């Protein structure tokens, strides 16, 4: 789940976030998601972000907005 930070989120989104937090989910900050990691993928790309390592081939979504 990618979400903004702040209190202007819809109530439904706030409740989902709270339920996941109560279930033990750890939320990563934008800085943690954007950080590069010491990982050498088979295709030779290096470095990769935490986002790519966790979720696949495409990079952090907000890097491509706009």
PDB file of C-alpha atoms in Angstrom:
ATOM      1  CA  UNK A   1       0.000   0.000   0.000  1.00  0.00           C
ATOM      2  CA  UNK A   2       1.412   3.365  -0.980  1.00  0.00           C
ATOM      3  CA  UNK A   3      -0.112   6.204   0.955  1.00  0.00           C
ATOM      4  CA  UNK A   4       0.599   9.816   1.680  1.00  0.00           C
ATOM      5  CA  UNK A   5       1.455  11.130   5.091  1.00  0.00           C
ATOM      6  CA  UNK A   6      -0.822  13.396   7.024  1.00  0.00           C
ATOM      7  CA  UNK A   7      -4.253  13.721   8.470  1.00  0.00           C
ATOM      8  CA  UNK A   8      -6.050  14.632   5.229  1.00  0.00           C
ATOM      9  CA  UNK A   9      -6.500  10.969   4.222  1.00  0.00           C
ATOM     10  CA  UNK A  10     -10.046   9.589   3.946  1.00  0.00           C
ATOM     11  CA  UNK A  11     -11.418   7.953   7.108  1.00  0.00           C
ATOM     12  CA  UNK A  12     -11.544   4.559   5.360  1.00  0.00           C
ATOM     13  CA  UNK A  13      -7.840   4.719   4.531  1.00  0.00           C
ATOM     14  CA  UNK A  14      -6.989   5.761   8.089  1.00  0.00           C
ATOM     15  CA  UNK A  15      -8.946   2.776   9.443  1.00  0.00           C
ATOM     16  CA  UNK A  16      -7.222   0.313   7.090  1.00  0.00           C
ATOM     17  CA  UNK A  17      -3.827   1.677   8.115  1.00  0.00           C
ATOM     18  CA  UNK A  18      -4.731   1.369  11.791  1.00  0.00           C
ATOM     19  CA  UNK A  19      -5.992  -2.209  11.351  1.00  0.00           C
ATOM     20  CA  UNK A  20      -2.768  -3.212   9.601  1.00  0.00           C
ATOM     21  CA  UNK A  21      -0.665  -1.504  12.275  1.00  0.00           C
ATOM     22  CA  UNK A  22      -2.613  -3.345  15.003  1.00  0.00           C
ATOM     23  CA  UNK A  23      -1.949  -6.614  13.150  1.00  0.00           C
ATOM     24  CA  UNK A  24       1.793  -5.942  13.386  1.00  0.00           C
ATOM     25  CA  UNK A  25       2.569  -4.446   9.986  1.00  0.00           C
ATOM     26  CA  UNK A  26       5.630  -2.234   9.943  1.00  0.00           C
ATOM     27  CA  UNK A  27       5.247   0.844   7.770  1.00  0.00           C
ATOM     28  CA  UNK A  28       8.301   1.987   5.844  1.00  0.00           C
ATOM     29  CA  UNK A  29       9.027   5.646   5.315  1.00  0.00           C
ATOM     30  CA  UNK A  30       9.678   7.087   1.859  1.00  0.00           C
ATOM     31  CA  UNK A  31      13.358   7.300   2.775  1.00  0.00           C
ATOM     32  CA  UNK A  32      13.492   3.615   3.693  1.00  0.00           C
ATOM     33  CA  UNK A  33      11.706   2.605   0.474  1.00  0.00           C
ATOM     34  CA  UNK A  34      13.963   4.805  -1.672  1.00  0.00           C
ATOM     35  CA  UNK A  35      17.197   3.613  -0.029  1.00  0.00           C
ATOM     36  CA  UNK A  36      19.535   1.545  -2.135  1.00  0.00           C
ATOM     37  CA  UNK A  37      20.544  -1.870  -0.898  1.00  0.00           C
ATOM     38  CA  UNK A  38      23.657  -3.962  -1.377  1.00  0.00           C
ATOM     39  CA  UNK A  39      22.058  -6.529  -3.676  1.00  0.00           C
ATOM     40  CA  UNK A  40      23.244  -7.751  -7.053  1.00  0.00           C
ATOM     41  CA  UNK A  41      20.236  -8.876  -9.131  1.00  0.00           C
ATOM     42  CA  UNK A  42      20.819 -11.498 -11.857  1.00  0.00           C
ATOM     43  CA  UNK A  43      20.337  -8.951 -14.663  1.00  0.00           C
ATOM     44  CA  UNK A  44      23.280  -6.924 -13.352  1.00  0.00           C
ATOM     45  CA  UNK A  45      21.374  -3.817 -12.306  1.00  0.00           C
ATOM     46  CA  UNK A  46      22.980  -2.204  -9.313  1.00  0.00           C
ATOM     47  CA  UNK A  47      22.145  -0.576  -7.032  1.00  0.00           C
ATOM     48  CA  UNK A  48      18.460  -1.220  -6.519  1.00  0.00           C
ATOM     49  CA  UNK A  49      16.035   0.446  -4.132  1.00  0.00           C
ATOM     50  CA  UNK A  50      14.327  -1.348  -1.271  1.00  0.00           C
ATOM     51  CA  UNK A  51      11.096  -0.979  -3.278  1.00  0.00           C
ATOM     52  CA  UNK A  52      12.487  -2.947  -6.236  1.00  0.00           C
ATOM     53  CA  UNK A  53      13.889  -5.613  -3.942  1.00  0.00           C
ATOM     54  CA  UNK A  54      10.543  -6.097  -2.198  1.00  0.00           C
ATOM     55  CA  UNK A  55       8.054  -5.580  -5.019  1.00  0.00           C
ATOM     56  CA  UNK A  56       9.621  -6.289  -8.385  1.00  0.00           C
ATOM     57  CA  UNK A  57      10.979  -4.718 -11.491  1.00  0.00           C
ATOM     58  CA  UNK A  58       9.519  -1.219 -11.495  1.00  0.00           C
ATOM     59  CA  UNK A  59      10.971   1.506  -9.302  1.00  0.00           C
ATOM     60  CA  UNK A  60       9.369   3.703  -6.665  1.00  0.00           C
ATOM     61  CA  UNK A  61       6.031   4.919  -8.106  1.00  0.00           C
ATOM     62  CA  UNK A  62       6.371   8.536  -7.006  1.00  0.00           C
ATOM     63  CA  UNK A  63       9.658   8.862  -8.891  1.00  0.00           C
ATOM     64  CA  UNK A  64       7.655   8.636 -12.125  1.00  0.00           C
ATOM     65  CA  UNK A  65       4.748  10.926 -11.186  1.00  0.00           C
ATOM     66  CA  UNK A  66       4.440  14.181 -13.036  1.00  0.00           C
TER      67      UNK A  66
END
